[in-house]
């Protein structure tokens, strides 16, 4: 898994990173990976997790901007009837 032909984490799409992270989790949960390789793929998994979180946060901010519109957030009088 951790070899020279891997794409750099920051070049992966969200979907690619998530799919690779799922493979890493399955490998680690199975417990059939040598210790040194486990450490290497765990490090890559941590980087993939951070990348996915970053991409999700970015998407969340974009959606928030779309919802708010060009004029920014609107304020309305609350009705508690």
mmCIF file as gemmi writes it, N, C-alpha and C atoms, coordinates in Angstrom:
data_model
loop_
_atom_site.group_PDB
_atom_site.id
_atom_site.type_symbol
_atom_site.label_atom_id
_atom_site.label_alt_id
_atom_site.label_comp_id
_atom_site.label_asym_id
_atom_site.label_entity_id
_atom_site.label_seq_id
_atom_site.pdbx_PDB_ins_code
_atom_site.Cartn_x
_atom_site.Cartn_y
_atom_site.Cartn_z
_atom_site.occupancy
_atom_site.B_iso_or_equiv
_atom_site.pdbx_formal_charge
_atom_site.auth_seq_id
_atom_site.auth_asym_id
_atom_site.pdbx_PDB_model_num
ATOM 1 N N . UNK Axp A 1 ? 0.816 -1.187 0 1 0 ? 1 A 1
ATOM 2 C CA . UNK Axp A 1 ? 0 0 0 1 0 ? 1 A 1
ATOM 3 C C . UNK Axp A 1 ? 0.861 1.253 0 1 0 ? 1 A 1
ATOM 4 N N . UNK Axp A 2 ? 1.902 1.325 0.802 1 0 ? 2 A 1
ATOM 5 C CA . UNK Axp A 2 ? 2.725 2.53 0.875 1 0 ? 2 A 1
ATOM 6 C C . UNK Axp A 2 ? 3.913 2.395 -0.056 1 0 ? 2 A 1
ATOM 7 N N . UNK Axp A 3 ? 3.681 2.603 -1.35 1 0 ? 3 A 1
ATOM 8 C CA . UNK Axp A 3 ? 4.776 2.507 -2.296 1 0 ? 3 A 1
ATOM 9 C C . UNK Axp A 3 ? 4.887 3.776 -3.132 1 0 ? 3 A 1
ATOM 10 N N . UNK Axp A 4 ? 5.904 3.837 -3.978 1 0 ? 4 A 1
ATOM 11 C CA . UNK Axp A 4 ? 6.221 5.051 -4.72 1 0 ? 4 A 1
ATOM 12 C C . UNK Axp A 4 ? 5.168 5.424 -5.751 1 0 ? 4 A 1
ATOM 13 N N . UNK Axp A 5 ? 4.352 4.474 -6.198 1 0 ? 5 A 1
ATOM 14 C CA . UNK Axp A 5 ? 3.374 4.795 -7.225 1 0 ? 5 A 1
ATOM 15 C C . UNK Axp A 5 ? 2.059 5.344 -6.671 1 0 ? 5 A 1
ATOM 16 N N . UNK Axp A 6 ? 1.953 5.501 -5.369 1 0 ? 6 A 1
ATOM 17 C CA . UNK Axp A 6 ? 0.757 6.091 -4.777 1 0 ? 6 A 1
ATOM 18 C C . UNK Axp A 6 ? 0.666 7.562 -5.129 1 0 ? 6 A 1
ATOM 19 N N . UNK Axp A 7 ? -0.55 8.008 -5.348 1 0 ? 7 A 1
ATOM 20 C CA . UNK Axp A 7 ? -0.798 9.42 -5.592 1 0 ? 7 A 1
ATOM 21 C C . UNK Axp A 7 ? -0.601 10.188 -4.286 1 0 ? 7 A 1
ATOM 22 N N . UNK Axp A 8 ? -0.034 11.377 -4.352 1 0 ? 8 A 1
ATOM 23 C CA . UNK Axp A 8 ? 0.047 12.185 -3.127 1 0 ? 8 A 1
ATOM 24 C C . UNK Axp A 8 ? -1.361 12.449 -2.585 1 0 ? 8 A 1
ATOM 25 N N . UNK Axp A 9 ? -1.504 12.424 -1.292 1 0 ? 9 A 1
ATOM 26 C CA . UNK Axp A 9 ? -2.819 12.569 -0.662 1 0 ? 9 A 1
ATOM 27 C C . UNK Axp A 9 ? -3.51 13.847 -1.114 1 0 ? 9 A 1
ATOM 28 N N . UNK Axp A 10 ? -2.778 14.948 -1.202 1 0 ? 10 A 1
ATOM 29 C CA . UNK Axp A 10 ? -3.411 16.221 -1.566 1 0 ? 10 A 1
ATOM 30 C C . UNK Axp A 10 ? -3.876 16.277 -3.02 1 0 ? 10 A 1
ATOM 31 N N . UNK Axp A 11 ? -3.525 15.291 -3.826 1 0 ? 11 A 1
ATOM 32 C CA . UNK Axp A 11 ? -3.967 15.232 -5.227 1 0 ? 11 A 1
ATOM 33 C C . UNK Axp A 11 ? -5.189 14.33 -5.404 1 0 ? 11 A 1
ATOM 34 N N . UNK Axp A 12 ? -5.616 13.667 -4.34 1 0 ? 12 A 1
ATOM 35 C CA . UNK Axp A 12 ? -6.756 12.747 -4.412 1 0 ? 12 A 1
ATOM 36 C C . UNK Axp A 12 ? -8.077 13.5 -4.286 1 0 ? 12 A 1
ATOM 37 N N . UNK Axp A 13 ? -9.075 13.005 -4.987 1 0 ? 13 A 1
ATOM 38 C CA . UNK Axp A 13 ? -10.426 13.526 -4.774 1 0 ? 13 A 1
ATOM 39 C C . UNK Axp A 13 ? -10.92 12.998 -3.429 1 0 ? 13 A 1
ATOM 40 N N . UNK Axp A 14 ? -12.006 13.539 -2.959 1 0 ? 14 A 1
ATOM 41 C CA . UNK Axp A 14 ? -12.591 13.056 -1.708 1 0 ? 14 A 1
ATOM 42 C C . UNK Axp A 14 ? -12.918 11.575 -1.822 1 0 ? 14 A 1
ATOM 43 N N . UNK Axp A 15 ? -13.528 11.198 -2.94 1 0 ? 15 A 1
ATOM 44 C CA . UNK Axp A 15 ? -13.95 9.812 -3.133 1 0 ? 15 A 1
ATOM 45 C C . UNK Axp A 15 ? -12.764 8.853 -3.185 1 0 ? 15 A 1
ATOM 46 N N . UNK Axp A 16 ? -11.697 9.252 -3.862 1 0 ? 16 A 1
ATOM 47 C CA . UNK Axp A 16 ? -10.498 8.415 -3.939 1 0 ? 16 A 1
ATOM 48 C C . UNK Axp A 16 ? -9.876 8.243 -2.55 1 0 ? 16 A 1
ATOM 49 N N . UNK Axp A 17 ? -9.784 9.34 -1.817 1 0 ? 17 A 1
ATOM 50 C CA . UNK Axp A 17 ? -9.185 9.293 -0.481 1 0 ? 17 A 1
ATOM 51 C C . UNK Axp A 17 ? -10.016 8.424 0.461 1 0 ? 17 A 1
ATOM 52 N N . UNK Axp A 18 ? -11.324 8.568 0.394 1 0 ? 18 A 1
ATOM 53 C CA . UNK Axp A 18 ? -12.203 7.778 1.258 1 0 ? 18 A 1
ATOM 54 C C . UNK Axp A 18 ? -12.103 6.295 0.934 1 0 ? 18 A 1
ATOM 55 N N . UNK Axp A 19 ? -12.075 5.955 -0.356 1 0 ? 19 A 1
ATOM 56 C CA . UNK Axp A 19 ? -11.958 4.547 -0.759 1 0 ? 19 A 1
ATOM 57 C C . UNK Axp A 19 ? -10.641 3.954 -0.266 1 0 ? 19 A 1
ATOM 58 N N . UNK Axp A 20 ? -9.556 4.705 -0.405 1 0 ? 20 A 1
ATOM 59 C CA . UNK Axp A 20 ? -8.262 4.204 0.058 1 0 ? 20 A 1
ATOM 60 C C . UNK Axp A 20 ? -8.249 4.072 1.577 1 0 ? 20 A 1
ATOM 61 N N . UNK Axp A 21 ? -8.861 5.02 2.263 1 0 ? 21 A 1
ATOM 62 C CA . UNK Axp A 21 ? -8.937 4.962 3.723 1 0 ? 21 A 1
ATOM 63 C C . UNK Axp A 21 ? -9.719 3.726 4.172 1 0 ? 21 A 1
ATOM 64 N N . UNK Axp A 22 ? -10.791 3.402 3.475 1 0 ? 22 A 1
ATOM 65 C CA . UNK Axp A 22 ? -11.574 2.208 3.816 1 0 ? 22 A 1
ATOM 66 C C . UNK Axp A 22 ? -10.745 0.935 3.652 1 0 ? 22 A 1
ATOM 67 N N . UNK Axp A 23 ? -9.92 0.876 2.612 1 0 ? 23 A 1
ATOM 68 C CA . UNK Axp A 23 ? -9.043 -0.283 2.404 1 0 ? 23 A 1
ATOM 69 C C . UNK Axp A 23 ? -8.053 -0.397 3.564 1 0 ? 23 A 1
ATOM 70 N N . UNK Axp A 24 ? -7.469 0.726 3.956 1 0 ? 24 A 1
ATOM 71 C CA . UNK Axp A 24 ? -6.496 0.738 5.055 1 0 ? 24 A 1
ATOM 72 C C . UNK Axp A 24 ? -7.15 0.265 6.354 1 0 ? 24 A 1
ATOM 73 N N . UNK Axp A 25 ? -8.34 0.749 6.626 1 0 ? 25 A 1
ATOM 74 C CA . UNK Axp A 25 ? -9.045 0.35 7.853 1 0 ? 25 A 1
ATOM 75 C C . UNK Axp A 25 ? -9.297 -1.153 7.859 1 0 ? 25 A 1
ATOM 76 N N . UNK Axp A 26 ? -9.737 -1.694 6.718 1 0 ? 26 A 1
ATOM 77 C CA . UNK Axp A 26 ? -9.974 -3.146 6.638 1 0 ? 26 A 1
ATOM 78 C C . UNK Axp A 26 ? -8.683 -3.927 6.877 1 0 ? 26 A 1
ATOM 79 N N . UNK Axp A 27 ? -7.583 -3.457 6.287 1 0 ? 27 A 1
ATOM 80 C CA . UNK Axp A 27 ? -6.299 -4.148 6.473 1 0 ? 27 A 1
ATOM 81 C C . UNK Axp A 27 ? -5.874 -4.128 7.939 1 0 ? 27 A 1
ATOM 82 N N . UNK Axp A 28 ? -5.999 -2.976 8.573 1 0 ? 28 A 1
ATOM 83 C CA . UNK Axp A 28 ? -5.585 -2.869 9.976 1 0 ? 28 A 1
ATOM 84 C C . UNK Axp A 28 ? -6.501 -3.671 10.888 1 0 ? 28 A 1
ATOM 85 N N . UNK Axp A 29 ? -7.797 -3.657 10.615 1 0 ? 29 A 1
ATOM 86 C CA . UNK Axp A 29 ? -8.735 -4.422 11.437 1 0 ? 29 A 1
ATOM 87 C C . UNK Axp A 29 ? -8.512 -5.915 11.31 1 0 ? 29 A 1
ATOM 88 N N . UNK Axp A 30 ? -8.098 -6.362 10.121 1 0 ? 30 A 1
ATOM 89 C CA . UNK Axp A 30 ? -7.852 -7.788 9.911 1 0 ? 30 A 1
ATOM 90 C C . UNK Axp A 30 ? -6.637 -8.255 10.7 1 0 ? 30 A 1
ATOM 91 N N . UNK Axp A 31 ? -5.725 -7.347 10.999 1 0 ? 31 A 1
ATOM 92 C CA . UNK Axp A 31 ? -4.558 -7.698 11.798 1 0 ? 31 A 1
ATOM 93 C C . UNK Axp A 31 ? -3.567 -8.605 11.106 1 0 ? 31 A 1
ATOM 94 N N . UNK Axp A 32 ? -3.607 -8.654 9.806 1 0 ? 32 A 1
ATOM 95 C CA . UNK Axp A 32 ? -2.728 -9.552 9.061 1 0 ? 32 A 1
ATOM 96 C C . UNK Axp A 32 ? -1.573 -8.813 8.388 1 0 ? 32 A 1
ATOM 97 N N . UNK Axp A 33 ? -1.33 -7.579 8.779 1 0 ? 33 A 1
ATOM 98 C CA . UNK Axp A 33 ? -0.277 -6.765 8.179 1 0 ? 33 A 1
ATOM 99 C C . UNK Axp A 33 ? 0.903 -6.719 9.148 1 0 ? 33 A 1
ATOM 100 N N . UNK Axp A 34 ? 2.099 -6.819 8.596 1 0 ? 34 A 1
ATOM 101 C CA . UNK Axp A 34 ? 3.301 -6.75 9.429 1 0 ? 34 A 1
ATOM 102 C C . UNK Axp A 34 ? 3.343 -5.405 10.164 1 0 ? 34 A 1
ATOM 103 N N . UNK Axp A 35 ? 4.02 -5.392 11.303 1 0 ? 35 A 1
ATOM 104 C CA . UNK Axp A 35 ? 4.069 -4.208 12.148 1 0 ? 35 A 1
ATOM 105 C C . UNK Axp A 35 ? 4.563 -2.973 11.401 1 0 ? 35 A 1
ATOM 106 N N . UNK Axp A 36 ? 5.672 -3.079 10.707 1 0 ? 36 A 1
ATOM 107 C CA . UNK Axp A 36 ? 6.231 -1.917 10.001 1 0 ? 36 A 1
ATOM 108 C C . UNK Axp A 36 ? 5.281 -1.398 8.927 1 0 ? 36 A 1
ATOM 109 N N . UNK Axp A 37 ? 4.66 -2.316 8.199 1 0 ? 37 A 1
ATOM 110 C CA . UNK Axp A 37 ? 3.708 -1.901 7.17 1 0 ? 37 A 1
ATOM 111 C C . UNK Axp A 37 ? 2.464 -1.304 7.824 1 0 ? 37 A 1
ATOM 112 N N . UNK Axp A 38 ? 2.061 -1.847 8.96 1 0 ? 38 A 1
ATOM 113 C CA . UNK Axp A 38 ? 0.911 -1.303 9.685 1 0 ? 38 A 1
ATOM 114 C C . UNK Axp A 38 ? 1.146 0.156 10.053 1 0 ? 38 A 1
ATOM 115 N N . UNK Axp A 39 ? 2.36 0.438 10.529 1 0 ? 39 A 1
ATOM 116 C CA . UNK Axp A 39 ? 2.689 1.814 10.908 1 0 ? 39 A 1
ATOM 117 C C . UNK Axp A 39 ? 2.643 2.728 9.683 1 0 ? 39 A 1
ATOM 118 N N . UNK Axp A 40 ? 3.207 2.26 8.569 1 0 ? 40 A 1
ATOM 119 C CA . UNK Axp A 40 ? 3.226 3.067 7.34 1 0 ? 40 A 1
ATOM 120 C C . UNK Axp A 40 ? 1.813 3.33 6.822 1 0 ? 40 A 1
ATOM 121 N N . UNK Axp A 41 ? 0.972 2.302 6.794 1 0 ? 41 A 1
ATOM 122 C CA . UNK Axp A 41 ? -0.375 2.529 6.273 1 0 ? 41 A 1
ATOM 123 C C . UNK Axp A 41 ? -1.231 3.303 7.267 1 0 ? 41 A 1
ATOM 124 N N . UNK Axp A 42 ? -0.936 3.184 8.56 1 0 ? 42 A 1
ATOM 125 C CA . UNK Axp A 42 ? -1.646 3.991 9.555 1 0 ? 42 A 1
ATOM 126 C C . UNK Axp A 42 ? -1.331 5.473 9.337 1 0 ? 42 A 1
ATOM 127 N N . UNK Axp A 43 ? -0.062 5.776 9.065 1 0 ? 43 A 1
ATOM 128 C CA . UNK Axp A 43 ? 0.322 7.168 8.788 1 0 ? 43 A 1
ATOM 129 C C . UNK Axp A 43 ? -0.404 7.692 7.555 1 0 ? 43 A 1
ATOM 130 N N . UNK Axp A 44 ? -0.446 6.887 6.51 1 0 ? 44 A 1
ATOM 131 C CA . UNK Axp A 44 ? -1.157 7.308 5.299 1 0 ? 44 A 1
ATOM 132 C C . UNK Axp A 44 ? -2.643 7.464 5.602 1 0 ? 44 A 1
ATOM 133 N N . UNK Axp A 45 ? -3.19 6.559 6.397 1 0 ? 45 A 1
ATOM 134 C CA . UNK Axp A 45 ? -4.594 6.652 6.772 1 0 ? 45 A 1
ATOM 135 C C . UNK Axp A 45 ? -4.903 7.935 7.525 1 0 ? 45 A 1
ATOM 136 N N . UNK Axp A 46 ? -4.001 8.337 8.418 1 0 ? 46 A 1
ATOM 137 C CA . UNK Axp A 46 ? -4.201 9.584 9.164 1 0 ? 46 A 1
ATOM 138 C C . UNK Axp A 46 ? -4.193 10.776 8.21 1 0 ? 46 A 1
ATOM 139 N N . UNK Axp A 47 ? -3.303 10.753 7.227 1 0 ? 47 A 1
ATOM 140 C CA . UNK Axp A 47 ? -3.249 11.833 6.236 1 0 ? 47 A 1
ATOM 141 C C . UNK Axp A 47 ? -4.513 11.838 5.375 1 0 ? 47 A 1
ATOM 142 N N . UNK Axp A 48 ? -4.978 10.652 5.004 1 0 ? 48 A 1
ATOM 143 C CA . UNK Axp A 48 ? -6.208 10.555 4.216 1 0 ? 48 A 1
ATOM 144 C C . UNK Axp A 48 ? -7.411 11.075 4.997 1 0 ? 48 A 1
ATOM 145 N N . UNK Axp A 49 ? -7.474 10.73 6.271 1 0 ? 49 A 1
ATOM 146 C CA . UNK Axp A 49 ? -8.577 11.198 7.129 1 0 ? 49 A 1
ATOM 147 C C . UNK Axp A 49 ? -8.582 12.719 7.204 1 0 ? 49 A 1
ATOM 148 N N . UNK Axp A 50 ? -7.417 13.313 7.418 1 0 ? 50 A 1
ATOM 149 C CA . UNK Axp A 50 ? -7.316 14.774 7.497 1 0 ? 50 A 1
ATOM 150 C C . UNK Axp A 50 ? -7.72 15.408 6.162 1 0 ? 50 A 1
ATOM 151 N N . UNK Axp A 51 ? -7.315 14.792 5.062 1 0 ? 51 A 1
ATOM 152 C CA . UNK Axp A 51 ? -7.661 15.296 3.732 1 0 ? 51 A 1
ATOM 153 C C . UNK Axp A 51 ? -9.175 15.256 3.52 1 0 ? 51 A 1
ATOM 154 N N . UNK Axp A 52 ? -9.795 14.139 3.887 1 0 ? 52 A 1
ATOM 155 C CA . UNK Axp A 52 ? -11.244 14.008 3.743 1 0 ? 52 A 1
ATOM 156 C C . UNK Axp A 52 ? -11.976 15.049 4.59 1 0 ? 52 A 1
ATOM 157 N N . UNK Axp A 53 ? -11.528 15.231 5.818 1 0 ? 53 A 1
ATOM 158 C CA . UNK Axp A 53 ? -12.155 16.225 6.693 1 0 ? 53 A 1
ATOM 159 C C . UNK Axp A 53 ? -12.031 17.628 6.105 1 0 ? 53 A 1
ATOM 160 N N . UNK Axp A 54 ? -10.866 17.932 5.545 1 0 ? 54 A 1
ATOM 161 C CA . UNK Axp A 54 ? -10.639 19.238 4.93 1 0 ? 54 A 1
ATOM 162 C C . UNK Axp A 54 ? -11.553 19.444 3.728 1 0 ? 54 A 1
ATOM 163 N N . UNK Axp A 55 ? -11.669 18.425 2.89 1 0 ? 55 A 1
ATOM 164 C CA . UNK Axp A 55 ? -12.532 18.536 1.703 1 0 ? 55 A 1
ATOM 165 C C . UNK Axp A 55 ? -13.997 18.688 2.106 1 0 ? 55 A 1
ATOM 166 N N . UNK Axp A 56 ? -14.412 17.966 3.153 1 0 ? 56 A 1
ATOM 167 C CA . UNK Axp A 56 ? -15.792 18.088 3.625 1 0 ? 56 A 1
ATOM 168 C C . UNK Axp A 56 ? -16.067 19.479 4.179 1 0 ? 56 A 1
ATOM 169 N N . UNK Axp A 57 ? -15.119 20.018 4.931 1 0 ? 57 A 1
ATOM 170 C CA . UNK Axp A 57 ? -15.287 21.358 5.503 1 0 ? 57 A 1
ATOM 171 C C . UNK Axp A 57 ? -15.39 22.39 4.382 1 0 ? 57 A 1
ATOM 172 N N . UNK Axp A 58 ? -14.568 22.243 3.367 1 0 ? 58 A 1
ATOM 173 C CA . UNK Axp A 58 ? -14.606 23.151 2.223 1 0 ? 58 A 1
ATOM 174 C C . UNK Axp A 58 ? -15.957 23.082 1.517 1 0 ? 58 A 1
ATOM 175 N N . UNK Axp A 59 ? -16.457 21.879 1.316 1 0 ? 59 A 1
ATOM 176 C CA . UNK Axp A 59 ? -17.761 21.709 0.675 1 0 ? 59 A 1
ATOM 177 C C . UNK Axp A 59 ? -18.868 22.303 1.529 1 0 ? 59 A 1
ATOM 178 N N . UNK Axp A 60 ? -18.768 22.111 2.834 1 0 ? 60 A 1
ATOM 179 C CA . UNK Axp A 60 ? -19.755 22.656 3.762 1 0 ? 60 A 1
ATOM 180 C C . UNK Axp A 60 ? -19.793 24.183 3.678 1 0 ? 60 A 1
ATOM 181 N N . UNK Axp A 61 ? -18.635 24.811 3.615 1 0 ? 61 A 1
ATOM 182 C CA . UNK Axp A 61 ? -18.572 26.272 3.507 1 0 ? 61 A 1
ATOM 183 C C . UNK Axp A 61 ? -19.158 26.757 2.189 1 0 ? 61 A 1
ATOM 184 N N . UNK Axp A 62 ? -18.916 26.035 1.105 1 0 ? 62 A 1
ATOM 185 C CA . UNK Axp A 62 ? -19.48 26.411 -0.198 1 0 ? 62 A 1
ATOM 186 C C . UNK Axp A 62 ? -20.998 26.339 -0.174 1 0 ? 62 A 1
ATOM 187 N N . UNK Axp A 63 ? -21.526 25.261 0.408 1 0 ? 63 A 1
ATOM 188 C CA . UNK Axp A 63 ? -22.978 25.112 0.502 1 0 ? 63 A 1
ATOM 189 C C . UNK Axp A 63 ? -23.565 26.234 1.353 1 0 ? 63 A 1
ATOM 190 N N . UNK Axp A 64 ? -22.895 26.555 2.444 1 0 ? 64 A 1
ATOM 191 C CA . UNK Axp A 64 ? -23.361 27.634 3.311 1 0 ? 64 A 1
ATOM 192 C C . UNK Axp A 64 ? -23.408 28.958 2.549 1 0 ? 64 A 1
ATOM 193 N N . UNK Axp A 65 ? -22.401 29.227 1.725 1 0 ? 65 A 1
ATOM 194 C CA . UNK Axp A 65 ? -22.379 30.459 0.928 1 0 ? 65 A 1
ATOM 195 C C . UNK Axp A 65 ? -23.509 30.464 -0.095 1 0 ? 65 A 1
ATOM 196 N N . UNK Axp A 66 ? -23.796 29.314 -0.682 1 0 ? 66 A 1
ATOM 197 C CA . UNK Axp A 66 ? -24.888 29.226 -1.651 1 0 ? 66 A 1
ATOM 198 C C . UNK Axp A 66 ? -26.219 29.496 -0.969 1 0 ? 66 A 1
ATOM 199 N N . UNK Axp A 67 ? -26.415 28.896 0.197 1 0 ? 67 A 1
ATOM 200 C CA . UNK Axp A 67 ? -27.668 29.051 0.934 1 0 ? 67 A 1
ATOM 201 C C . UNK Axp A 67 ? -27.865 30.499 1.365 1 0 ? 67 A 1
ATOM 202 N N . UNK Axp A 68 ? -26.787 31.142 1.799 1 0 ? 68 A 1
ATOM 203 C CA . UNK Axp A 68 ? -26.897 32.529 2.243 1 0 ? 68 A 1
ATOM 204 C C . UNK Axp A 68 ? -27.105 33.483 1.079 1 0 ? 68 A 1
ATOM 205 N N . UNK Axp A 69 ? -26.631 33.125 -0.082 1 0 ? 69 A 1
ATOM 206 C CA . UNK Axp A 69 ? -26.8 33.961 -1.252 1 0 ? 69 A 1
ATOM 207 C C . UNK Axp A 69 ? -25.785 35.08 -1.31 1 0 ? 69 A 1
ATOM 208 N N . UNK Axp A 70 ? -25.86 35.854 -2.341 1 0 ? 70 A 1
ATOM 209 C CA . UNK Axp A 70 ? -24.896 36.928 -2.584 1 0 ? 70 A 1
ATOM 210 C C . UNK Axp A 70 ? -25.011 38.061 -1.569 1 0 ? 70 A 1
ATOM 211 N N . UNK Axp A 71 ? -26.175 38.21 -0.979 1 0 ? 71 A 1
ATOM 212 C CA . UNK Axp A 71 ? -26.393 39.308 -0.031 1 0 ? 71 A 1
ATOM 213 C C . UNK Axp A 71 ? -26.003 38.954 1.398 1 0 ? 71 A 1
ATOM 214 N N . UNK Axp A 72 ? -25.494 37.761 1.6 1 0 ? 72 A 1
ATOM 215 C CA . UNK Axp A 72 ? -25.102 37.34 2.948 1 0 ? 72 A 1
ATOM 216 C C . UNK Axp A 72 ? -26.276 36.824 3.725 1 0 ? 72 A 1
ATOM 217 N N . UNK Axp A 73 ? -26.074 36.554 5.007 1 0 ? 73 A 1
ATOM 218 C CA . UNK Axp A 73 ? -27.174 36.015 5.808 1 0 ? 73 A 1
ATOM 219 C C . UNK Axp A 73 ? -28.299 37.02 5.959 1 0 ? 73 A 1
ATOM 220 N N . UNK Axp A 74 ? -29.507 36.527 5.963 1 0 ? 74 A 1
ATOM 221 C CA . UNK Axp A 74 ? -30.661 37.4 6.142 1 0 ? 74 A 1
ATOM 222 C C . UNK Axp A 74 ? -31.156 37.274 7.579 1 0 ? 74 A 1
ATOM 223 N N . UNK Axp A 75 ? -31.736 38.33 8.058 1 0 ? 75 A 1
ATOM 224 C CA . UNK Axp A 75 ? -32.324 38.302 9.398 1 0 ? 75 A 1
ATOM 225 C C . UNK Axp A 75 ? -33.813 38.554 9.248 1 0 ? 75 A 1
ATOM 226 N N . UNK Axp A 76 ? -34.573 37.78 9.955 1 0 ? 76 A 1
ATOM 227 C CA . UNK Axp A 76 ? -36.025 37.928 9.923 1 0 ? 76 A 1
ATOM 228 C C . UNK Axp A 76 ? -36.534 37.986 11.36 1 0 ? 76 A 1
ATOM 229 N N . UNK Axp A 77 ? -37.653 38.615 11.529 1 0 ? 77 A 1
ATOM 230 C CA . UNK Axp A 77 ? -38.268 38.675 12.841 1 0 ? 77 A 1
ATOM 231 C C . UNK Axp A 77 ? -38.827 37.307 13.182 1 0 ? 77 A 1
ATOM 232 N N . UNK Axp A 78 ? -38.495 36.829 14.354 1 0 ? 78 A 1
ATOM 233 C CA . UNK Axp A 78 ? -38.973 35.519 14.777 1 0 ? 78 A 1
ATOM 234 C C . UNK Axp A 78 ? -40.399 35.633 15.278 1 0 ? 78 A 1
ATOM 235 N N . UNK Axp A 79 ? -41.212 34.657 14.923 1 0 ? 79 A 1
ATOM 236 C CA . UNK Axp A 79 ? -42.594 34.597 15.372 1 0 ? 79 A 1
ATOM 237 C C . UNK Axp A 79 ? -42.74 33.362 16.255 1 0 ? 79 A 1
ATOM 238 N N . UNK Axp A 80 ? -43.159 33.56 17.486 1 0 ? 80 A 1
ATOM 239 C CA . UNK Axp A 80 ? -43.303 32.448 18.428 1 0 ? 80 A 1
ATOM 240 C C . UNK Axp A 80 ? -44.75 32.115 18.688 1 0 ? 80 A 1
ATOM 241 N N . UNK Axp A 81 ? -45.601 32.309 17.708 1 0 ? 81 A 1
ATOM 242 C CA . UNK Axp A 81 ? -47.028 32.016 17.877 1 0 ? 81 A 1
ATOM 243 C C . UNK Axp A 81 ? -47.296 30.547 17.86 1 0 ? 81 A 1
